[in-house]
Coordinates of C-alpha atoms in Angstrom, one line a residue:
Chain B
M1 CA 0.0 0.0 0.0
A2 CA 1.3 3.4 -0.9
N3 CA 2.2 5.8 1.8
T4 CA -1.0 7.5 2.9
F5 CA 0.7 10.6 4.1
E6 CA 3.1 11.3 1.3
I7 CA 2.4 15.0 1.2
K8 CA 2.7 15.6 4.9
Q9 CA 5.9 13.6 5.1
T10 CA 7.5 15.7 2.4
E11 CA 6.5 18.8 4.3
N12 CA 8.2 17.7 7.4
P13 CA 10.8 14.9 7.1
S14 CA 11.1 14.5 10.8
M15 CA 7.6 12.9 10.9
L16 CA 7.3 9.2 11.5
E17 CA 4.6 7.1 10.1
I18 CA 3.4 4.3 12.4
N19 CA 1.1 1.5 11.5
F20 CA -1.1 0.4 14.3
G21 CA -2.9 -2.8 13.9
P22 CA -4.7 -4.7 12.5
Q23 CA -3.1 -7.2 14.9
H24 CA -2.7 -4.9 17.9
P25 CA -4.4 -5.7 21.2
S26 CA -5.4 -2.2 21.8
T27 CA -7.3 -1.7 18.6
H28 CA -10.2 -3.8 19.9
G29 CA -10.2 -6.3 17.0
V30 CA -8.8 -5.9 13.5
F31 CA -8.8 -2.1 13.3
R32 CA -5.9 -0.4 11.8
M33 CA -4.7 3.2 12.3
N34 CA -2.1 4.9 10.2
V35 CA -0.6 7.5 12.4
M36 CA 1.8 10.3 11.6
L37 CA 3.9 11.2 14.6
E38 CA 6.1 14.1 15.4
G39 CA 7.9 13.0 18.4
E40 CA 5.0 11.5 20.4
K41 CA 2.4 13.9 19.0
V42 CA -0.2 12.7 16.6
C43 CA -0.2 14.9 13.5
A44 CA -2.4 12.8 11.3
L45 CA -4.4 9.7 11.7
K46 CA -6.1 7.6 9.1
P47 CA -8.4 4.8 10.2
V48 CA -8.3 1.8 7.9
M49 CA -11.3 -0.5 8.2
G50 CA -12.6 -3.5 6.4
Y51 CA -10.5 -6.3 7.8
L52 CA -13.5 -8.0 9.3
H53 CA -15.8 -7.4 6.3
R54 CA -18.1 -10.4 6.0
N55 CA -20.5 -9.1 3.4
Q56 CA -23.4 -9.3 5.8
E57 CA -25.7 -7.0 4.0
Q58 CA -25.4 -8.9 0.7
I59 CA -25.8 -12.2 2.5
A60 CA -28.9 -10.9 4.2
E61 CA -30.5 -9.9 0.9
N62 CA -30.5 -13.5 -0.2
L63 CA -32.1 -14.9 3.0
P64 CA -35.6 -15.0 4.3
Y65 CA -36.3 -12.4 7.0
A66 CA -36.2 -14.8 9.9
A67 CA -32.8 -16.3 8.8
I68 CA -31.2 -12.8 9.1
M69 CA -31.7 -12.8 12.8
P70 CA -28.7 -14.9 13.7
Y71 CA -26.5 -12.7 11.5
T72 CA -27.5 -9.7 13.4
D73 CA -26.0 -11.3 16.5
R74 CA -22.7 -11.2 14.8
L75 CA -22.7 -7.5 14.1
D76 CA -21.8 -6.2 17.5
Y77 CA -21.0 -9.4 19.1
I78 CA -21.0 -8.1 22.6
N79 CA -24.6 -6.9 22.3
A80 CA -26.4 -9.6 20.5
M81 CA -29.7 -8.9 22.3
S82 CA -29.9 -5.3 21.3
N83 CA -29.0 -6.1 17.7
N84 CA -31.8 -8.6 17.6
F85 CA -34.1 -5.9 19.1
G86 CA -33.4 -3.4 16.4
Y87 CA -33.9 -5.9 13.6
A88 CA -37.1 -7.3 15.1
L89 CA -38.4 -3.7 15.3
A90 CA -37.6 -3.1 11.7
V91 CA -39.3 -6.2 10.4
E92 CA -42.3 -5.6 12.7
K93 CA -42.6 -2.1 11.3
L94 CA -42.3 -3.4 7.8
A95 CA -44.9 -6.1 8.2
G96 CA -47.1 -4.5 10.7
I97 CA -46.7 -7.0 13.5
E98 CA -47.9 -6.3 17.0
V99 CA -45.9 -7.5 20.0
P100 CA -47.6 -8.8 23.2
E101 CA -47.1 -6.9 26.5
R102 CA -45.0 -9.5 28.2
A103 CA -42.7 -9.9 25.3
E104 CA -42.2 -6.1 25.3
Y105 CA -41.1 -6.3 28.9
I106 CA -38.8 -9.2 28.3
R107 CA -37.2 -7.3 25.4
V108 CA -36.6 -4.3 27.5
I109 CA -35.1 -6.4 30.3
M110 CA -32.8 -8.1 27.9
A111 CA -31.8 -4.9 26.2
E112 CA -30.9 -3.2 29.5
L113 CA -29.0 -6.2 30.7
T114 CA -27.0 -6.0 27.4
R115 CA -26.3 -2.4 28.0
I116 CA -24.8 -3.3 31.4
V117 CA -22.7 -6.0 29.8
N118 CA -21.4 -3.7 27.1
H119 CA -20.5 -0.9 29.4
M120 CA -18.7 -3.2 31.8
A121 CA -16.7 -4.6 28.9
V122 CA -15.9 -1.1 27.6
I123 CA -14.8 0.3 30.9
G124 CA -12.8 -2.8 31.6
F125 CA -11.0 -2.7 28.3
L126 CA -10.5 1.1 28.6
L127 CA -8.7 0.5 31.8
N128 CA -6.7 -2.2 30.1
D129 CA -5.6 0.3 27.5
L130 CA -4.7 2.7 30.3
G131 CA -2.4 0.1 31.8
A132 CA -4.4 -1.3 34.6
F133 CA -3.7 -4.7 33.3
F134 CA -6.8 -7.0 33.6
T135 CA -7.7 -6.2 37.2
P136 CA -10.7 -4.0 36.4
V137 CA -11.7 -6.0 33.4
L138 CA -11.8 -9.2 35.4
Y139 CA -13.9 -7.6 38.1
A140 CA -16.3 -6.4 35.5
F141 CA -16.3 -9.7 33.7
R142 CA -17.1 -11.5 36.9
E143 CA -20.4 -9.6 37.1
R144 CA -20.9 -9.8 33.3
E145 CA -20.7 -13.6 33.5
K146 CA -23.8 -13.8 35.8
I147 CA -25.7 -11.9 33.2
L148 CA -24.4 -14.1 30.4
D149 CA -25.6 -17.1 32.3
I150 CA -29.1 -15.7 32.2
F151 CA -28.7 -15.1 28.5
E152 CA -27.5 -18.7 28.0
E153 CA -30.3 -20.1 30.0
V154 CA -33.1 -18.3 28.1
S155 CA -31.7 -18.1 24.6
G156 CA -29.3 -21.0 24.4
S157 CA -26.1 -19.1 23.9
R158 CA -24.0 -16.7 25.9
M159 CA -23.2 -14.2 23.2
M160 CA -24.9 -15.3 19.9
C161 CA -28.3 -15.1 21.5
N162 CA -30.7 -15.2 18.5
Y163 CA -33.4 -14.7 21.0
F164 CA -35.9 -12.2 19.4
R165 CA -38.6 -13.3 17.0
F166 CA -40.9 -11.2 15.0
G167 CA -43.8 -10.4 17.3
G168 CA -42.1 -11.5 20.5
V169 CA -39.3 -13.6 21.8
K170 CA -38.2 -17.2 21.5
R171 CA -38.6 -18.5 25.0
D172 CA -40.5 -17.3 28.1
L173 CA -38.7 -16.2 31.2
T174 CA -39.5 -18.5 34.1
A175 CA -40.1 -17.3 37.6
E176 CA -36.6 -18.6 38.5
N177 CA -35.1 -16.5 35.6
L178 CA -36.9 -13.4 36.8
A179 CA -35.7 -14.1 40.4
A180 CA -32.1 -14.5 39.1
I181 CA -32.3 -11.2 37.2
G182 CA -33.8 -9.6 40.3
G183 CA -30.8 -11.0 42.3
I184 CA -28.3 -9.5 39.8
V185 CA -30.1 -6.2 39.8
A186 CA -30.1 -6.1 43.6
K187 CA -26.4 -6.9 43.9
L188 CA -25.0 -4.8 41.0
P189 CA -25.2 -1.3 42.8
A190 CA -22.8 -2.6 45.4
F191 CA -20.5 -3.8 42.7
L192 CA -20.7 -0.5 40.9
D193 CA -19.9 1.3 44.1
E194 CA -16.8 -0.9 44.6
F195 CA -15.9 -0.4 40.9
E196 CA -16.1 3.3 41.3
A197 CA -14.1 3.3 44.5
L198 CA -11.4 1.6 42.5
L199 CA -11.6 3.9 39.5
T200 CA -13.6 7.1 39.5
K201 CA -11.4 9.1 42.0
N202 CA -8.2 7.4 41.1
E203 CA -5.7 10.1 40.4
I204 CA -3.9 8.2 37.6
L205 CA -7.2 7.6 35.8
C206 CA -8.2 11.2 36.2
M207 CA -4.8 12.5 35.0
R208 CA -4.8 10.2 32.0
C209 CA -8.4 10.8 31.0
Q210 CA -9.4 14.3 31.9
H211 CA -8.9 16.9 29.1
V212 CA -7.9 14.2 26.7
G213 CA -9.7 13.6 23.4
V214 CA -12.2 16.4 23.9
L215 CA -15.2 16.2 21.6
P216 CA -17.1 19.5 21.5
A217 CA -20.8 19.2 21.4
D218 CA -21.4 21.1 18.2
F219 CA -18.8 19.0 16.4
A220 CA -20.3 15.8 17.8
I221 CA -23.7 16.8 16.5
N222 CA -22.4 17.7 13.1
S223 CA -20.6 14.4 12.8
S224 CA -23.8 12.6 13.7
I225 CA -22.2 10.9 16.7
T226 CA -24.7 9.1 18.9
G227 CA -24.8 7.1 22.1
P228 CA -22.7 7.7 25.3
V229 CA -20.0 9.5 23.2
L230 CA -22.5 12.2 22.3
R231 CA -24.0 12.4 25.7
A232 CA -20.6 12.7 27.3
S233 CA -20.3 15.9 25.3
G234 CA -23.4 17.2 27.0
V235 CA -26.0 16.7 24.3
N236 CA -29.2 15.3 25.7
Y237 CA -30.1 12.8 23.0
D238 CA -31.2 9.3 23.8
I239 CA -33.4 7.4 21.3
R240 CA -35.2 5.7 24.2
K241 CA -36.5 9.2 25.2
V242 CA -36.6 10.8 21.7
D243 CA -38.3 8.0 19.9
G244 CA -39.9 6.1 22.8
Y245 CA -39.7 2.8 20.9
S246 CA -41.1 -0.4 22.4
I247 CA -42.3 0.6 25.9
Y248 CA -39.5 2.8 27.1
N249 CA -41.9 5.8 27.6
R250 CA -43.4 3.9 30.6
F251 CA -40.2 3.9 32.6
D252 CA -38.8 6.6 34.8
F253 CA -35.1 7.1 34.1
K254 CA -32.7 9.9 33.5
I255 CA -30.2 10.5 30.7
P256 CA -26.8 11.0 32.3
L257 CA -24.9 13.8 30.6
G258 CA -21.2 14.8 30.6
T259 CA -19.9 18.3 30.5
K260 CA -16.6 18.4 28.8
G261 CA -16.7 15.5 26.4
D262 CA -13.3 14.1 27.3
V263 CA -12.4 10.5 27.8
Y264 CA -13.2 10.8 31.5
D265 CA -16.7 12.0 30.8
R266 CA -17.2 9.1 28.4
Y267 CA -16.1 6.7 31.1
Y268 CA -18.3 8.3 33.8
V269 CA -21.4 8.6 31.6
R270 CA -21.2 4.8 31.1
I271 CA -21.1 4.2 34.8
L272 CA -24.1 6.4 35.3
E273 CA -25.9 4.8 32.4
M274 CA -25.5 1.4 34.1
R275 CA -27.2 2.8 37.2
E276 CA -30.0 4.1 35.1
S277 CA -30.4 0.7 33.4
L278 CA -30.7 -0.9 36.8
K279 CA -33.5 1.5 37.5
I280 CA -35.3 0.5 34.3
L281 CA -34.7 -3.2 35.1
K282 CA -36.1 -2.8 38.6
Q283 CA -39.3 -1.1 37.2
A284 CA -39.6 -3.7 34.5
L285 CA -39.2 -6.6 36.8
S286 CA -41.9 -5.3 39.2
K287 CA -44.4 -4.5 36.4
I288 CA -43.9 -7.5 34.0
P289 CA -47.3 -9.0 33.3
Q290 CA -48.3 -12.6 32.6
G291 CA -49.3 -13.5 29.1
E292 CA -48.2 -14.4 25.6
I293 CA -44.6 -14.0 24.6
L294 CA -45.3 -14.3 20.9
N295 CA -47.9 -12.8 18.7
K296 CA -50.3 -15.6 17.6
K297 CA -50.2 -14.5 14.0
T298 CA -46.4 -14.9 13.7
L299 CA -46.4 -18.3 15.5
P300 CA -46.6 -20.3 12.1
L301 CA -43.7 -18.3 10.8
L302 CA -41.4 -20.1 13.2
K303 CA -42.0 -23.3 11.2
M304 CA -42.3 -21.6 7.9
P305 CA -40.0 -18.6 7.7
R306 CA -40.5 -18.1 4.0
N307 CA -44.2 -17.3 4.5
L308 CA -43.3 -13.9 5.8
K309 CA -43.7 -11.7 2.7
P310 CA -44.1 -8.1 3.7
S311 CA -45.9 -5.9 1.2
V312 CA -43.8 -3.7 -1.0
G313 CA -42.4 -0.8 1.0
E314 CA -39.6 0.3 3.3
A315 CA -39.0 0.6 7.0
Y316 CA -36.3 2.1 9.2
A317 CA -36.3 1.2 12.9
R318 CA -33.7 2.5 15.3
I319 CA -32.8 1.7 18.9
E320 CA -30.5 3.1 21.4
S321 CA -27.9 0.4 21.4
P322 CA -25.2 0.6 24.1
K323 CA -23.0 2.2 21.4
G324 CA -25.4 4.6 19.9
E325 CA -28.1 4.7 17.3
L326 CA -28.4 1.3 15.8
G327 CA -30.7 1.5 12.8
Y328 CA -32.0 -1.1 10.4
Y329 CA -33.2 -0.1 7.0
L330 CA -35.3 -2.7 5.1
V331 CA -36.8 -2.5 1.6
S332 CA -39.3 -5.1 0.7
D333 CA -40.3 -6.1 -2.9
G334 CA -42.9 -8.5 -1.7
T335 CA -40.6 -11.6 -1.8
P336 CA -39.5 -13.6 1.2
Q337 CA -36.1 -11.9 1.1
P338 CA -35.5 -8.2 1.7
W339 CA -34.6 -6.3 -1.4
R340 CA -32.3 -4.1 0.6
Y341 CA -31.0 -4.5 4.1
H342 CA -28.8 -1.8 5.6
V343 CA -27.4 -1.4 9.1
R344 CA -26.7 2.0 10.4
A345 CA -23.8 0.9 12.7
P346 CA -23.0 3.3 15.6
S347 CA -19.4 2.0 15.8
L348 CA -18.7 3.0 12.2
I349 CA -20.1 6.5 12.5
N350 CA -18.6 7.2 15.9
L351 CA -15.3 6.3 14.5
T352 CA -15.3 9.0 11.9
V353 CA -14.3 11.7 14.5
L354 CA -11.3 9.7 15.6
E355 CA -8.8 11.7 13.7
D356 CA -10.2 15.1 14.8
I357 CA -10.1 14.3 18.5
C358 CA -6.7 12.6 18.4
L359 CA -4.9 15.5 16.6
G360 CA -2.3 17.0 18.9
Q361 CA -2.6 14.3 21.5
K362 CA 0.1 11.8 22.5
I363 CA 0.1 8.5 20.8
A364 CA -0.6 6.7 24.1
D365 CA -3.7 8.9 24.4
A366 CA -4.9 8.0 21.0
I367 CA -5.3 4.5 22.2
I368 CA -7.5 5.4 25.1
I369 CA -9.5 7.8 22.9
L370 CA -10.2 4.9 20.6
G371 CA -11.1 2.7 23.6
S372 CA -13.5 5.4 24.9
I373 CA -15.3 5.6 21.6
D374 CA -16.2 2.0 22.0
I375 CA -16.0 0.3 18.7
V376 CA -16.7 -3.3 17.8
L377 CA -15.2 -4.3 14.5
G378 CA -17.9 -6.8 13.7
E379 CA -20.3 -3.9 13.4
T380 CA -17.9 -1.4 11.8
D381 CA -17.0 -3.6 8.9
R382 CA -20.1 -5.8 8.9
Chain I
M1 CA -9.5 15.2 49.3
M2 CA -5.8 14.5 49.8
F3 CA -3.9 13.7 46.6
G4 CA -3.3 10.0 46.4
M5 CA -6.3 8.9 48.4
G6 CA -8.0 7.6 45.3
I7 CA -5.1 5.3 44.6
L8 CA -5.1 4.1 48.2
K9 CA -8.8 3.4 48.1
G10 CA -8.4 1.5 44.9
L11 CA -5.6 -0.5 46.4
W12 CA -7.9 -1.3 49.3
V13 CA -10.5 -2.6 46.8
T14 CA -8.0 -4.9 45.1
L15 CA -6.7 -6.2 48.5
K16 CA -10.3 -6.9 49.6
N17 CA -11.0 -8.7 46.4
F18 CA -7.8 -10.7 46.7
V19 CA -8.8 -11.9 50.2
T20 CA -12.4 -12.6 49.4
S21 CA -11.5 -14.6 46.4
Y22 CA -9.9 -17.1 48.7
F23 CA -12.1 -17.0 51.7
C24 CA -15.6 -16.4 50.4
K25 CA -18.2 -18.6 48.7
P26 CA -18.5 -18.2 44.9
G27 CA -21.8 -16.2 45.2
S28 CA -20.3 -13.6 47.5
G29 CA -17.0 -12.6 45.9
G30 CA -15.2 -15.9 45.9
I31 CA -13.7 -17.5 42.8
F32 CA -16.4 -19.1 40.7
T33 CA -14.3 -20.3 37.8
V34 CA -13.7 -24.1 37.7
Q35 CA -10.7 -26.1 36.8
Y36 CA -11.8 -27.3 33.3
P37 CA -11.4 -30.2 32.1
E38 CA -11.3 -31.9 35.6
E39 CA -14.3 -29.8 36.8
R40 CA -17.1 -28.7 34.7
C41 CA -19.9 -26.3 35.1
A42 CA -23.5 -27.6 34.9
E43 CA -24.9 -27.2 31.4
F44 CA -28.1 -25.3 30.8
E45 CA -30.8 -27.3 29.2
N46 CA -31.4 -24.7 26.5
F47 CA -27.7 -24.5 25.6
R48 CA -27.4 -25.1 21.9
N49 CA -24.3 -26.1 20.0
F50 CA -24.3 -28.2 16.9
P51 CA -27.3 -30.1 15.4
F52 CA -27.7 -33.9 15.6
L53 CA -30.2 -36.3 14.2
V54 CA -32.5 -38.3 16.5
Y55 CA -33.4 -42.0 15.9
D56 CA -35.8 -44.2 17.8
G57 CA -34.5 -47.5 19.1
S58 CA -32.0 -48.5 16.5
P59 CA -30.0 -46.3 14.1
D60 CA -32.0 -47.6 11.1
K61 CA -35.2 -46.1 12.5
I62 CA -34.2 -42.6 11.7
R63 CA -36.8 -39.9 12.1
C64 CA -35.5 -37.8 9.3
V65 CA -37.4 -38.3 6.0
A66 CA -35.0 -36.2 3.9
C67 CA -37.6 -33.6 3.2
G68 CA -34.8 -31.0 2.8
I69 CA -36.5 -28.2 4.8
C70 CA -33.6 -27.7 7.1
E71 CA -31.2 -27.8 4.1
R72 CA -33.2 -25.0 2.5
E73 CA -33.7 -22.9 5.6
C74 CA -30.2 -23.2 7.1
P75 CA -28.8 -19.6 6.9
P76 CA -25.2 -20.5 6.2
K77 CA -26.2 -23.5 4.1
C78 CA -24.2 -26.1 6.0
I79 CA -26.6 -29.0 5.5
S80 CA -26.7 -31.2 2.4
I81 CA -29.1 -34.0 2.1
T82 CA -29.7 -36.7 -0.6
M83 CA -32.8 -38.8 -0.4
A84 CA -32.3 -42.6 -0.6
T85 CA -33.9 -44.5 -3.3
D86 CA -35.3 -48.0 -2.9
A87 CA -33.4 -50.9 -4.2
A88 CA -35.1 -53.1 -6.7
V89 CA -37.2 -55.9 -5.3
P90 CA -35.2 -59.0 -6.3
N91 CA -36.4 -61.2 -9.2
T92 CA -39.4 -59.1 -10.1
V93 CA -40.0 -57.3 -13.4
D94 CA -43.1 -55.5 -14.6
Q95 CA -44.6 -55.8 -18.1
K96 CA -42.0 -53.5 -19.6
N97 CA -39.2 -55.6 -18.2
I98 CA -38.2 -52.9 -15.7
K99 CA -37.3 -54.0 -12.2
V100 CA -40.1 -53.2 -9.7
G101 CA -39.5 -50.5 -7.2
A102 CA -36.1 -49.5 -8.4
G103 CA -35.2 -45.9 -8.0
K104 CA -38.3 -45.0 -6.1
P105 CA -37.6 -42.3 -3.6
A106 CA -37.5 -43.7 0.0
R107 CA -38.5 -41.4 2.8
R108 CA -35.1 -41.5 4.5
P109 CA -31.7 -39.8 3.8
E110 CA -29.0 -41.5 1.9
I111 CA -26.5 -38.7 2.6
F112 CA -27.0 -36.3 5.5
N113 CA -23.9 -34.0 5.9
I114 CA -23.5 -31.1 8.2
D115 CA -20.4 -29.0 7.9
Y116 CA -19.6 -28.0 11.4
S117 CA -17.0 -25.5 10.2
L118 CA -19.9 -23.6 8.5
C119 CA -22.6 -24.1 11.1
M120 CA -23.3 -21.0 13.2
N121 CA -25.4 -22.7 15.9
C122 CA -28.5 -20.6 15.3
G123 CA -31.0 -23.4 15.8
M124 CA -33.0 -22.7 12.6
C125 CA -32.9 -26.4 11.6
E126 CA -34.4 -27.3 14.9
A127 CA -37.1 -24.7 14.6
V128 CA -38.3 -25.6 11.1
C129 CA -38.1 -29.4 11.2
P130 CA -41.6 -30.8 11.0
F131 CA -40.5 -34.4 11.9
D132 CA -38.9 -33.8 15.3
S133 CA -35.7 -35.1 13.8
I134 CA -33.0 -32.5 14.1
Y135 CA -32.1 -30.9 17.5
M136 CA -29.3 -28.9 18.9
D137 CA -26.7 -30.8 20.9
H138 CA -24.7 -30.0 24.0
A139 CA -21.5 -31.7 22.8
F140 CA -19.0 -28.9 22.5
E141 CA -15.8 -30.8 22.4
T142 CA -15.8 -31.4 18.7
T143 CA -12.1 -30.9 17.9
A144 CA -11.0 -32.1 14.5
M145 CA -7.7 -33.8 14.9
G146 CA -6.9 -34.1 11.2
N147 CA -7.6 -31.5 8.6
R148 CA -10.7 -29.4 8.2
T149 CA -12.7 -32.0 6.4
D150 CA -13.0 -33.9 9.7
L151 CA -15.5 -31.2 10.6
L152 CA -17.8 -32.4 7.8
K153 CA -20.0 -34.7 9.8
H154 CA -21.8 -37.5 8.0
K155 CA -25.1 -39.2 8.9
E156 CA -23.3 -41.8 11.0
D157 CA -21.6 -39.2 13.1
L158 CA -24.8 -37.2 13.5
L159 CA -27.2 -40.0 14.5
K160 CA -27.9 -40.1 18.3
S161 CA -30.6 -42.0 20.1
N162 CA -33.7 -40.6 21.6
D163 CA -32.4 -41.7 25.0
Y164 CA -29.4 -39.4 24.5
F165 CA -31.8 -36.6 23.6
L166 CA -33.8 -37.3 26.7
K167 CA -30.6 -37.1 28.7
V168 CA -29.2 -33.8 27.4
R169 CA -32.4 -31.8 27.0
P170 CA -34.9 -33.5 29.3
T171 CA -37.8 -31.0 29.2
L172 CA -37.9 -30.5 25.5
A173 CA -37.2 -34.2 24.7
A174 CA -40.0 -35.4 27.1
A175 CA -42.5 -33.1 25.5
V176 CA -41.5 -34.2 22.0
T177 CA -41.6 -37.9 22.9
E178 CA -45.0 -37.5 24.5
K179 CA -46.3 -35.7 21.4
R180 CA -45.0 -38.4 19.1
R181 CA -46.5 -41.1 21.3
I182 CA -50.0 -39.5 21.2
A183 CA -49.7 -39.1 17.4
E184 CA -48.6 -42.7 17.1
E185 CA -51.6 -43.9 19.1
K186 CA -54.0 -41.9 17.0
K187 CA -52.5 -43.3 13.9
R188 CA -52.9 -46.8 15.2
A189 CA -56.4 -46.2 16.2
A190 CA -57.2 -44.8 12.8
A191 CA -55.6 -47.8 11.1
Q192 CA -57.7 -50.3 12.9
P193 CA -61.0 -51.2 11.2
P194 CA -63.9 -49.5 12.9
Q195 CA -65.7 -52.0 15.1
G196 CA -69.3 -51.1 14.9
P197 CA -72.0 -52.9 16.8
A198 CA -72.7 -56.3 15.2
L199 CA -76.0 -56.2 13.3

């Protein structure tokens, strides 16, 4: 590959081009950064994506709607449940399928548990990038494992859940499952307090993260950044509130906001979001009704997935995935397969500001800025 | 707050975790990892890994009728099925001197291959099978010792008894077995000539 920075290098021959990744533990997968350094300062940064490209959108356009569900698990492989959620919403919008009450509650419970799982993983790996080698990440994974056990018990798989169905969910939560989730929800605040005692006021963390990688609010909006990264910059935008999809308008929760938009704010917003998710979970667990978990009309579709032929049209459904706005765009031409299937992946779009917020920072800080943006390459490259 | 207190507090947390990991029960801060392969965690019943084929009694009584629905619906297309054809009945020819029964499709698979290297464990085959034949297994130790073609599993590798199914997924298997038993009884009752009152 030709030198990406030929022009800059000729301007200043003391610059050094460094190639980060794709096999680098701090790039969270197979992400590659071409960095121009002057000393330790980043002068230019070019993200190179596509190493995990699996042609998901084209594959999906040749499959019946139901068979795409397991592929959505593999987009953002940490948050299979919320990926399922977005896709199920899109197809339900396209085909006009209603979802029973209990299924809606189960969906919200699963989506919020996923948010906790994701934020734990992100914060853990961010601390890994900072040099706190695997202690915080293992504390976080200890709690995450309990949630993954619930996922495995109800869906059959820890990470590739494939749990949502059009018009409901695959399997009902038993009383024991609900009790187990209740137990996790009751114990997590104590863990979060401990986690915060370890991290939030830690001087090293503060000095490394504060005033690093500042993303101004107006720039974040202009670059269509979403999710915790946007909210850390102080923009009150959460699709759970703005769109009120599913039954989120019934729950009482706040949107935690940052002030400066630096790495520390992005870390702290995620901690606060976990606490808000626990609030939602508590309310959902106390209010979950008995009843159907799958719309009766879509029950035959489980056996005969090719019978789902939405009428000609298009639909776009979006959810607040733990990483940002996850949208699915579907165009139907009346056949069992979608004519067009597109994923609006938050990881990809949040990554576009990487160069702008890394410029002028040290190379070691570029790593934590990347970590704080929270990308998953399965979703970025699709 | 004094500079450095955050670090000291953090160190206190790590020390506490270090101690509790040795002296507490798994539920309350102790180690809950196990020493695999000597120790194993309990498996969840709904855990799904790779598909297998169920037979009743002996391996020739395979439930699969080679309808090909799972082959068609499998998202990564890892299943391939060929229906068996009946062998000719010996020493019989019809009027046109063609062996009787030869080449007639039999309702059982001749070839049933699943490529485990392609399978993505989604459970679609299990969901669409109308003959209660293919289910997701718990066996996860499926290392291929040779080359990658060892992961192409043939019918003989995939066949497992209903007793095995009852063992790994008791609730689902019991429900399926009961459903099949009732269907069998109904079929038998229908096959018997109606015994009306003697006139």
